[in-house]
Amino acid sequence: MTARPQSVFPNQLPTYAERERVLLAPYAMHSVDSKGRRYFETEHQYRGPFQRDRDRILHSAAFRRLSGKMQVFTGEMGDYHRTRLTHTYEVASIARTIGRTLRLNEDLIEALALFHDIGHPPFGHAGEDTLHACLEGYGGFSHNRHALTIAEELEVRYHAFPGLNLTSEVLEGQFERTAKQSNSAAPLLEVQLVDAADSITYDAHDVDDALKLGLVQIAELKQVPLLREIVHDVQQEHTCLSADHLRMALVHGLIDRQVRNVLAYCGHKLKELAFENATIARQSPFRIGPDKELASQKSELETFLYEYVYRHRKLMEIRHTAKTKLGATFTFYIDHHDQLPPRYQKRAESIGLHRSVGEYLAGMTDRFLEKQFSQMQSRGGEENGVYEG
Ligand code: MG
């Protein structure tokens, strides 16, 4: 641990530690209690450790590439729907709203939220499934685990150490996503909250995107009790809404219903449980999330989305094409490892060719992978790309 920094504006403005002491609840993760970073660094004068983590993630190459990675729907389907990047910002926004009200550490929440999907390969879950199959016998592939490899090894930002040198709390929070079953202590409340906000976010925006893309209609969505109630409430309040306004009011209602529920349920429980610090909160069976009734309604909604949206014929075709392209590109680089960028050729010497090719492909945007694939097709695979990872 390092000495606490003096305020950069002596006698005028509080340090981050002083501000947190006033604003955060005892059960929040206070920056002064951070276990620190793997490689020693002097503390910053006016940014707390989790603010620095957020900035490091924001400025990383892997974060910028989220703009070119699909969430559920691809660019071929239009430009209205969410990308992995806009999904990430929606998660961060909802998580901060809830975190501020519950007096949790917003800087940590934002860092965790911006980080949570950074390990996704191109082509969403179809891409992840393909890479996992390609790496069978070589450790498989998980986007949650790949996020840690990015943060600890792949990002190049500092001459003194590899990776981003994030705080232990952000790395542990991500690690807990990879090993949810095996941990004895629960994750920090901030980590639990980002998971809850992720679920609130995708449940709402997938309804929005699916409606806008015409994959489902409002009448079908009304099979889901939660959506039927919200549509009913909206129509009680506004009688002659256009289809677009009804869709937007439904999505707004869906986010608002979930956020209010989490705030009411968790606000009440946190007051009742009155954890004295973040460590005690982790030992409790209490988890940040919706109450039982809403959790069950969300599960009905997710079953509907799975059957009617994620397995929609149009999406299944796209998934199939994506798997073929990613699989063929993987095989190409296994057979032509001299065409990997130099750093991945070098990395293959330490982690093996299969894992190195997997990491190279995982970093690509959808568009870059498409380009690699078409170059392979049209030039017999002799063209090298410009992406350096
Ligand atoms: Mg997510």
Coordinates of C-alpha atoms and ligand atoms in Angstrom, one line a residue:
M1 CA 0.0 0.0 0.0
T2 CA 1.2 3.6 -0.6
A3 CA 0.9 6.7 1.4
R4 CA -2.5 8.5 1.0
P5 CA -2.1 11.4 -1.5
Q6 CA -2.5 15.0 -0.3
S7 CA -5.3 17.0 -2.0
V8 CA -4.0 18.6 -5.2
F9 CA -5.9 21.7 -4.0
P10 CA -4.9 22.0 -0.3
N11 CA -7.6 23.4 2.0
Q12 CA -10.1 23.8 -0.8
L13 CA -11.4 20.6 -2.3
P14 CA -11.6 17.1 -0.7
T15 CA -9.6 14.1 -1.9
Y16 CA -11.4 11.2 -3.4
A17 CA -11.0 9.4 -0.1
E18 CA -12.6 12.2 1.8
R19 CA -15.4 12.4 -0.7
E20 CA -16.1 8.7 -0.5
R21 CA -16.1 8.8 3.3
V22 CA -19.0 11.3 3.2
L23 CA -20.9 9.8 0.3
L24 CA -20.5 6.1 0.4
A25 CA -22.3 3.6 2.7
P26 CA -20.2 1.5 5.1
Y27 CA -20.9 -1.6 3.0
A28 CA -19.5 0.0 -0.2
M29 CA -16.0 -0.8 -1.4
H30 CA -14.0 2.3 -0.3
S31 CA -11.0 3.1 -2.5
V32 CA -8.7 3.4 0.6
D33 CA -9.4 -0.3 1.3
S34 CA -8.3 -1.5 -2.1
K35 CA -5.8 -4.3 -2.2
G36 CA -4.0 -2.4 -4.8
R37 CA -2.3 -3.4 -8.1
R38 CA 0.0 -6.2 -9.1
Y39 CA 2.8 -3.8 -10.1
F40 CA 3.6 -0.9 -7.8
E41 CA 2.4 2.6 -8.9
T42 CA 2.4 5.9 -7.0
E43 CA -1.2 7.0 -6.3
H44 CA -2.7 9.7 -8.5
Q45 CA -3.2 13.1 -7.0
Y46 CA -6.8 13.7 -7.9
R47 CA -8.1 10.4 -9.3
G48 CA -8.9 7.5 -7.1
P49 CA -7.7 4.0 -8.0
F50 CA -11.1 2.9 -9.5
Q51 CA -11.3 6.1 -11.5
R52 CA -7.9 5.3 -13.0
D53 CA -9.1 1.8 -13.8
R54 CA -12.1 3.2 -15.6
D55 CA -9.9 5.5 -17.6
R56 CA -7.4 2.7 -18.5
I57 CA -10.3 0.5 -19.7
L58 CA -11.9 3.4 -21.7
H59 CA -8.6 4.1 -23.4
S60 CA -7.8 0.5 -24.2
A61 CA -7.8 -0.8 -27.8
A62 CA -10.1 -3.7 -26.8
F63 CA -12.7 -1.2 -25.5
R64 CA -12.7 0.8 -28.7
R65 CA -13.2 -2.4 -30.7
L66 CA -16.4 -3.1 -28.9
S67 CA -18.0 -0.6 -31.3
G68 CA -17.4 -3.1 -34.1
K69 CA -18.7 -6.2 -32.3
M70 CA -22.3 -7.4 -32.4
Q71 CA -24.3 -7.8 -29.3
V72 CA -27.2 -9.9 -30.7
F73 CA -27.9 -8.4 -34.1
T74 CA -25.4 -7.8 -36.9
G75 CA -24.7 -4.8 -39.1
E76 CA -26.5 -6.6 -42.0
M77 CA -29.8 -6.1 -40.1
G78 CA -29.6 -2.3 -40.0
D79 CA -28.0 0.3 -37.8
Y80 CA -30.7 0.8 -35.1
H81 CA -29.8 -2.0 -32.7
R82 CA -27.2 -2.2 -30.0
T83 CA -23.5 -3.0 -30.5
R84 CA -21.4 -4.4 -27.8
L85 CA -20.2 -0.9 -27.0
T86 CA -23.6 0.8 -26.7
H87 CA -24.8 -2.2 -24.6
T88 CA -21.8 -1.6 -22.3
Y89 CA -22.6 2.1 -21.9
E90 CA -26.2 1.3 -21.1
V91 CA -25.1 -1.2 -18.4
A92 CA -22.8 1.4 -17.0
S93 CA -25.5 4.1 -16.9
I94 CA -28.1 1.8 -15.2
A95 CA -25.6 0.4 -12.8
R96 CA -24.4 3.9 -11.8
T97 CA -28.0 5.1 -11.3
I98 CA -28.7 2.2 -8.9
G99 CA -25.3 2.4 -7.3
R100 CA -25.6 6.1 -6.5
T101 CA -28.9 5.6 -4.8
L102 CA -27.7 2.6 -2.8
R103 CA -24.5 4.6 -1.9
L104 CA -22.1 2.1 -3.5
N105 CA -18.8 3.1 -5.1
E106 CA -19.8 4.5 -8.5
D107 CA -16.2 4.7 -9.8
L108 CA -15.7 1.0 -9.2
I109 CA -19.2 0.2 -10.7
E110 CA -18.3 2.2 -13.8
A111 CA -14.9 0.5 -14.2
L112 CA -16.5 -3.0 -13.8
A113 CA -19.3 -2.2 -16.2
L114 CA -17.0 -0.8 -18.9
F115 CA -14.8 -3.9 -18.5
H116 CA -17.5 -6.6 -18.3
D117 CA -17.8 -7.5 -22.0
I118 CA -14.4 -6.5 -23.2
G119 CA -13.4 -10.1 -23.8
H120 CA -16.1 -10.8 -26.4
P121 CA -14.9 -12.1 -29.7
P122 CA -16.5 -11.1 -33.0
F123 CA -20.0 -12.4 -33.8
G124 CA -21.3 -12.5 -30.2
H125 CA -22.1 -15.8 -28.7
A126 CA -21.8 -17.6 -32.1
G127 CA -18.2 -16.4 -32.1
E128 CA -17.6 -17.6 -28.5
D129 CA -19.1 -21.0 -29.2
T130 CA -16.9 -21.4 -32.3
L131 CA -13.7 -20.4 -30.6
H132 CA -14.5 -22.7 -27.7
A133 CA -14.9 -25.6 -30.1
C134 CA -11.7 -24.6 -32.0
L135 CA -9.8 -24.6 -28.7
E136 CA -11.2 -27.9 -27.5
G137 CA -8.2 -29.7 -25.9
Y138 CA -6.4 -26.4 -25.6
G139 CA -8.3 -24.9 -22.6
G140 CA -11.5 -23.8 -24.5
F141 CA -12.5 -20.1 -24.8
S142 CA -14.6 -18.0 -22.5
H143 CA -15.1 -14.2 -23.0
N144 CA -15.0 -13.6 -19.3
R145 CA -11.6 -15.3 -19.0
H146 CA -10.3 -13.6 -22.1
A147 CA -11.1 -10.2 -20.5
L148 CA -8.6 -11.0 -17.8
T149 CA -6.0 -12.0 -20.5
I150 CA -6.6 -8.6 -22.2
A151 CA -6.2 -6.7 -19.0
E152 CA -3.2 -8.6 -17.7
E153 CA -1.2 -9.5 -20.8
L154 CA -2.5 -8.3 -24.2
E155 CA -3.0 -4.5 -23.8
V156 CA 0.2 -2.6 -24.4
R157 CA 0.2 0.8 -22.7
Y158 CA 3.1 1.0 -20.2
H159 CA 6.8 0.2 -20.7
A160 CA 7.1 -1.0 -17.1
F161 CA 4.6 -3.8 -17.1
P162 CA 2.3 -5.8 -19.4
G163 CA -1.5 -5.1 -19.5
L164 CA -3.4 -2.4 -17.7
N165 CA -2.4 -3.1 -14.1
L166 CA -5.9 -2.8 -12.9
T167 CA -6.8 -2.9 -9.2
S168 CA -7.3 -6.3 -7.6
E169 CA -11.1 -5.5 -7.0
V170 CA -11.8 -5.0 -10.8
L171 CA -9.8 -8.1 -11.7
E172 CA -11.4 -10.2 -8.9
G173 CA -14.8 -9.0 -9.9
Q174 CA -14.2 -10.3 -13.5
F175 CA -12.7 -13.5 -12.2
E176 CA -15.8 -14.1 -10.1
R177 CA -17.8 -14.0 -13.4
T178 CA -15.7 -17.0 -14.6
A179 CA -16.1 -19.1 -11.5
K180 CA -19.5 -18.2 -10.0
Q181 CA -20.1 -21.6 -8.5
S182 CA -16.8 -22.2 -6.8
N183 CA -16.4 -19.1 -4.6
S184 CA -17.1 -19.2 -0.9
A185 CA -17.5 -15.5 -0.4
A186 CA -19.9 -13.5 -2.6
P187 CA -18.5 -10.9 -4.9
L188 CA -18.5 -7.3 -3.8
L189 CA -21.9 -5.6 -3.9
E190 CA -20.6 -3.4 -6.8
V191 CA -19.8 -6.6 -8.8
Q192 CA -23.2 -8.0 -8.0
L193 CA -24.8 -4.8 -9.1
V194 CA -23.1 -4.7 -12.5
D195 CA -24.4 -8.3 -13.1
A196 CA -27.9 -7.2 -12.2
A197 CA -27.6 -4.1 -14.4
D198 CA -26.4 -6.2 -17.3
S199 CA -29.5 -8.4 -17.1
I200 CA -31.8 -5.3 -16.8
T201 CA -30.1 -3.8 -19.8
Y202 CA -30.2 -6.7 -22.2
D203 CA -33.7 -7.8 -21.3
A204 CA -34.9 -4.3 -22.2
H205 CA -32.8 -3.5 -25.3
D206 CA -33.3 -6.9 -26.8
V207 CA -37.1 -6.3 -26.7
D208 CA -36.6 -2.9 -28.3
D209 CA -34.2 -4.2 -31.1
A210 CA -36.4 -7.3 -31.8
L211 CA -39.5 -5.1 -32.2
K212 CA -37.7 -2.5 -34.3
L213 CA -36.2 -5.2 -36.6
G214 CA -39.6 -6.8 -37.0
L215 CA -38.6 -10.1 -35.5
V216 CA -41.5 -10.0 -33.1
Q217 CA -44.7 -8.0 -32.7
I218 CA -46.2 -6.3 -29.7
A219 CA -49.1 -8.8 -29.8
E220 CA -46.6 -11.7 -29.4
L221 CA -44.7 -10.0 -26.6
K222 CA -48.0 -9.7 -24.7
Q223 CA -47.7 -13.5 -24.0
V224 CA -45.1 -12.5 -21.4
P225 CA -46.9 -11.4 -18.2
L226 CA -44.4 -8.7 -17.4
L227 CA -44.6 -7.1 -20.8
R228 CA -48.4 -7.5 -20.9
E229 CA -48.6 -5.5 -17.6
I230 CA -46.3 -2.8 -18.9
V231 CA -48.2 -2.4 -22.2
H232 CA -51.4 -2.3 -20.3
D233 CA -50.1 0.5 -18.0
V234 CA -48.8 2.5 -21.0
Q235 CA -52.1 2.2 -22.8
Q236 CA -54.0 3.2 -19.7
E237 CA -52.0 6.4 -19.6
H238 CA -51.8 7.1 -23.4
T239 CA -54.6 6.0 -25.7
C240 CA -53.4 6.7 -29.2
L241 CA -49.7 5.9 -29.4
S242 CA -48.0 5.1 -32.7
A243 CA -46.2 1.7 -32.9
D244 CA -42.9 3.5 -32.5
H245 CA -44.0 5.4 -29.4
L246 CA -45.6 2.3 -27.9
R247 CA -42.3 0.4 -28.4
M248 CA -40.3 3.2 -26.8
A249 CA -42.7 3.5 -23.9
L250 CA -42.6 -0.2 -23.4
V251 CA -38.8 -0.3 -23.2
H252 CA -38.7 2.7 -20.9
G253 CA -41.3 1.0 -18.7
L254 CA -39.4 -2.2 -18.7
I255 CA -36.1 -0.5 -17.5
D256 CA -38.0 1.7 -15.0
R257 CA -39.9 -1.3 -13.6
Q258 CA -36.7 -3.3 -13.0
V259 CA -34.6 -0.4 -11.6
R260 CA -37.4 0.6 -9.2
N261 CA -37.8 -3.0 -8.1
V262 CA -34.0 -3.5 -7.4
L263 CA -33.9 -0.2 -5.6
A264 CA -36.9 -0.9 -3.4
Y265 CA -35.9 -4.5 -2.6
C266 CA -32.2 -3.9 -2.1
G267 CA -32.6 -0.5 -0.4
H268 CA -34.9 -2.1 2.2
K269 CA -32.6 -5.2 2.7
L270 CA -29.4 -3.1 3.0
K271 CA -31.0 -0.9 5.6
E272 CA -32.2 -4.0 7.5
L273 CA -29.0 -5.9 7.3
A274 CA -26.8 -2.8 8.0
F275 CA -23.5 -4.4 7.0
E276 CA -20.7 -2.6 8.8
N277 CA -18.3 -3.0 5.9
A278 CA -17.8 -4.5 2.4
T279 CA -16.2 -7.7 3.8
I280 CA -19.2 -8.4 6.0
A281 CA -21.6 -7.8 3.1
R282 CA -19.8 -10.5 1.1
Q283 CA -20.3 -13.1 3.8
S284 CA -24.1 -12.6 3.7
P285 CA -26.4 -14.7 1.5
F286 CA -28.1 -11.4 0.4
R287 CA -27.5 -10.6 -3.3
I288 CA -28.2 -7.4 -5.3
G289 CA -31.0 -8.0 -7.8
P290 CA -34.7 -7.9 -8.2
D291 CA -37.1 -9.5 -5.7
K292 CA -38.4 -13.0 -6.2
E293 CA -41.5 -12.1 -8.1
L294 CA -39.7 -9.9 -10.6
A295 CA -36.9 -12.4 -10.9
S296 CA -39.4 -15.0 -12.0
Q297 CA -41.1 -12.6 -14.4
K298 CA -37.7 -11.8 -15.9
S299 CA -37.0 -15.5 -16.4
E300 CA -40.3 -15.8 -18.3
L301 CA -39.2 -12.9 -20.5
E302 CA -35.8 -14.5 -21.1
T303 CA -37.4 -17.8 -22.1
F304 CA -39.5 -15.9 -24.6
L305 CA -36.5 -14.0 -26.0
Y306 CA -34.6 -17.2 -26.3
E307 CA -37.3 -19.0 -28.3
Y308 CA -38.6 -16.1 -30.4
V309 CA -35.7 -13.8 -30.8
Y310 CA -32.3 -15.5 -30.2
R311 CA -33.4 -18.6 -32.1
H312 CA -35.2 -16.6 -34.9
R313 CA -34.6 -18.1 -38.3
K314 CA -32.8 -14.9 -39.5
L315 CA -30.5 -14.9 -36.5
M316 CA -29.8 -18.7 -36.8
E317 CA -28.7 -18.2 -40.4
I318 CA -26.4 -15.3 -39.4
R319 CA -25.0 -17.5 -36.5
H320 CA -24.3 -20.3 -38.9
T321 CA -22.5 -18.1 -41.4
A322 CA -20.5 -16.4 -38.6
K323 CA -19.4 -19.8 -37.3
T324 CA -18.3 -21.0 -40.7
K325 CA -16.3 -17.8 -41.3
L326 CA -14.6 -17.8 -37.9
G327 CA -13.9 -21.5 -38.0
A328 CA -12.3 -21.2 -41.5
T329 CA -10.2 -18.2 -40.5
F330 CA -9.0 -20.1 -37.4
T331 CA -8.0 -23.1 -39.5
F332 CA -6.3 -20.8 -42.0
Y333 CA -4.0 -19.3 -39.3
I334 CA -3.2 -22.7 -37.8
D335 CA -2.1 -23.8 -41.2
H336 CA -0.3 -20.5 -42.0
H337 CA 1.1 -19.3 -38.7
D338 CA 3.8 -17.3 -40.5
Q339 CA 0.9 -15.0 -41.5
L340 CA 0.1 -14.1 -37.9
P341 CA 1.2 -10.6 -36.8
P342 CA 4.7 -10.9 -35.2
R343 CA 3.5 -10.5 -31.6
Y344 CA 1.1 -13.4 -32.0
Q345 CA 3.8 -15.6 -33.6
K346 CA 6.0 -14.7 -30.6
R347 CA 3.1 -15.4 -28.2
A348 CA 2.6 -18.8 -29.8
E349 CA 6.1 -19.8 -28.6
S350 CA 4.9 -19.4 -24.9
I351 CA 1.2 -20.3 -25.0
G352 CA 1.0 -22.5 -28.0
L353 CA -0.2 -21.9 -31.6
H354 CA -3.9 -22.7 -31.0
R355 CA -4.3 -20.4 -28.0
S356 CA -2.4 -17.6 -29.8
V357 CA -4.6 -17.9 -32.9
G358 CA -7.7 -17.9 -30.6
E359 CA -6.5 -14.7 -28.9
Y360 CA -5.8 -13.0 -32.2
L361 CA -9.2 -13.8 -33.6
A362 CA -11.0 -12.9 -30.4
G363 CA -9.6 -9.4 -30.6
M364 CA -11.0 -8.8 -34.1
T365 CA -14.1 -6.8 -34.9
D366 CA -16.9 -8.4 -36.9
R367 CA -15.9 -6.3 -39.9
F368 CA -12.2 -7.1 -39.7
L369 CA -12.9 -10.8 -39.5
E370 CA -15.2 -10.6 -42.5
K371 CA -12.4 -8.8 -44.4
Q372 CA -9.9 -11.5 -43.4
F373 CA -12.3 -14.2 -44.5
S374 CA -13.0 -12.6 -47.9
Q375 CA -9.3 -12.1 -48.6
M376 CA -8.7 -15.7 -47.8
Q377 CA -11.4 -16.7 -50.2
S378 CA -10.5 -14.4 -53.1
R379 CA -6.7 -14.7 -52.9
G380 CA -6.2 -18.2 -51.8
G381 CA -5.4 -17.0 -48.3
E382 CA -2.1 -15.3 -49.2
E383 CA -3.1 -11.8 -48.1
N384 CA -2.1 -10.7 -44.6
G385 CA -4.2 -8.2 -42.7
V386 CA -3.1 -5.0 -41.0
Y387 CA -4.7 -5.7 -37.6
E388 CA -1.9 -6.0 -35.0
G389 CA -4.0 -6.9 -32.0
Ligands
MG1 MG -23.2 -7.6 -21.0

